[in-house]
C-alpha positions as a printed NumPy array, in Angstrom:
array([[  0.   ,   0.   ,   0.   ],
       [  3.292,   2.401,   0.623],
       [  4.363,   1.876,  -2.6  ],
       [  1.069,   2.25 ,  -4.431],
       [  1.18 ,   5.329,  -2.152],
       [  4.288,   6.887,  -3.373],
       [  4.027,   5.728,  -6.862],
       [  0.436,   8.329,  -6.784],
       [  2.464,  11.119,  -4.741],
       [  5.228,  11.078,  -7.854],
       [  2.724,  10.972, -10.459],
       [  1.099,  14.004,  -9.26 ],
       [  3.89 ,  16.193,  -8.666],
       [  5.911,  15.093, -11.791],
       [  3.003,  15.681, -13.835],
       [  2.936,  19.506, -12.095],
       [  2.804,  22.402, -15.108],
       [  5.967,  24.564, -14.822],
       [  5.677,  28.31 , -13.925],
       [  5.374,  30.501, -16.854],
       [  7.08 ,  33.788, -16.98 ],
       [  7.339,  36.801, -18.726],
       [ 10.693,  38.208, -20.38 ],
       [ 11.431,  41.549, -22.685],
       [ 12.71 ,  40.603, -25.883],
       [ 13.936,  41.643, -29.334],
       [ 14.059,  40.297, -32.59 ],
       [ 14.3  ,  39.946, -36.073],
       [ 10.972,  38.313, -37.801],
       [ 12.273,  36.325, -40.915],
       [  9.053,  34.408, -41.49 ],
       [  5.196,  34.842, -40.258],
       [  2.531,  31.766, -40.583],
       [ -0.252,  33.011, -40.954],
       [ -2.377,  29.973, -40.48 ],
       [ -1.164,  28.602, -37.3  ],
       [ -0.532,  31.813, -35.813],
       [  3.222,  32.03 , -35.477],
       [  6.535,  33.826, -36.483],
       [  9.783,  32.454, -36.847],
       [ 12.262,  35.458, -34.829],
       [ 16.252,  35.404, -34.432],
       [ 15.425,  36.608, -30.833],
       [ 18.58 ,  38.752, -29.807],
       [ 20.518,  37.769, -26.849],
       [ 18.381,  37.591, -23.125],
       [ 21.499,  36.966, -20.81 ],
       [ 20.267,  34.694, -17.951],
       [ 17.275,  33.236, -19.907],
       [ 17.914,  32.351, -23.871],
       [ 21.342,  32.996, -26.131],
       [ 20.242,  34.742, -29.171],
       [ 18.918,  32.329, -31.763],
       [ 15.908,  31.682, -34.116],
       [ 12.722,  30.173, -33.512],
       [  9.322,  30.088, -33.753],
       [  6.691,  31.595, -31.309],
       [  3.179,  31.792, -31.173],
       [  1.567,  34.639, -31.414],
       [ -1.811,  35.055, -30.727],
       [ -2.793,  38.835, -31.005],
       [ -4.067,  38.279, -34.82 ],
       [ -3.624,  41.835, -35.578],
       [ -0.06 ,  42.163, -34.444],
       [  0.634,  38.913, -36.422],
       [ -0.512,  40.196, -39.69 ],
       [  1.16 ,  43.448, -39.644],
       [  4.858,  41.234, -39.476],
       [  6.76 ,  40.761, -42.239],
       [  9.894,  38.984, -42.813],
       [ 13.022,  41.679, -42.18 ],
       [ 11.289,  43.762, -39.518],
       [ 12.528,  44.457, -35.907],
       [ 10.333,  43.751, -33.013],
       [  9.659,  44.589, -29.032],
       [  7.657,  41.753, -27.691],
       [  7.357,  39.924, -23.989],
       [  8.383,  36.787, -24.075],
       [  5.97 ,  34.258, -22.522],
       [  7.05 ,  30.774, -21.471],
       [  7.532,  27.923, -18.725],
       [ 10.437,  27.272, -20.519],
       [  9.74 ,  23.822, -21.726],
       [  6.175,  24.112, -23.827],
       [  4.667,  27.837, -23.888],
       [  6.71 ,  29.883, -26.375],
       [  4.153,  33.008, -27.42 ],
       [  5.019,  36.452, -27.723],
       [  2.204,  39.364, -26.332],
       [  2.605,  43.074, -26.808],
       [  4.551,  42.789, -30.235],
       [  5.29 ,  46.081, -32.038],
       [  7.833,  47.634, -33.973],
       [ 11.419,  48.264, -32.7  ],
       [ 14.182,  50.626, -34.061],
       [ 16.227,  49.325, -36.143],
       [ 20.064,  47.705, -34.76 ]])
């Protein structure tokens, strides 16, 4: 019964959601997908979270996602758990580097 016990007890706290947090970023969009609502950014450097690279993120303010186009710099927050949730909110139009 102990073991049944603990065997429920891991399940349950292994299966827990990770926190999701908010981070400023900046980027360069080189592609936008319309349909499934995302943008492929080379997200600048965020030291203590992400090393610059490119990826995509979901982005689902449908206004701000059709007003991107590949080549323009962006302001965005960063939403994630760091594992699953990659979306951007509160995209808009950055100066250029």
């Amino acid at each position: 019964m102990l073991v049944v016990g603990f065997i429920l007890w891991f399940a349950a706290h292994s299966a827990r959601t990770m926190p999701v947090k908010r981070y400023s970023m900046t980027g360069l969009v080189v592609s936008v997908q319309p349909q499934p609502g995302t943008a492929r950014v080379h997200n600048d450097d965020m030291p203590g979270f992400m090393r610059a690279m490119e990826m995509d993120y979901q982005i689902t303010d449908k206004h701000a996602l059709a007003t991107l186009k590949p080549g323009d710099r962006i302001k965005a927050t960063l939403v994630s758990d760091g594992q699953n949730v990659w979306k951007l909110e509160n995209v808009t139009a950055a100066a250029p580097k």
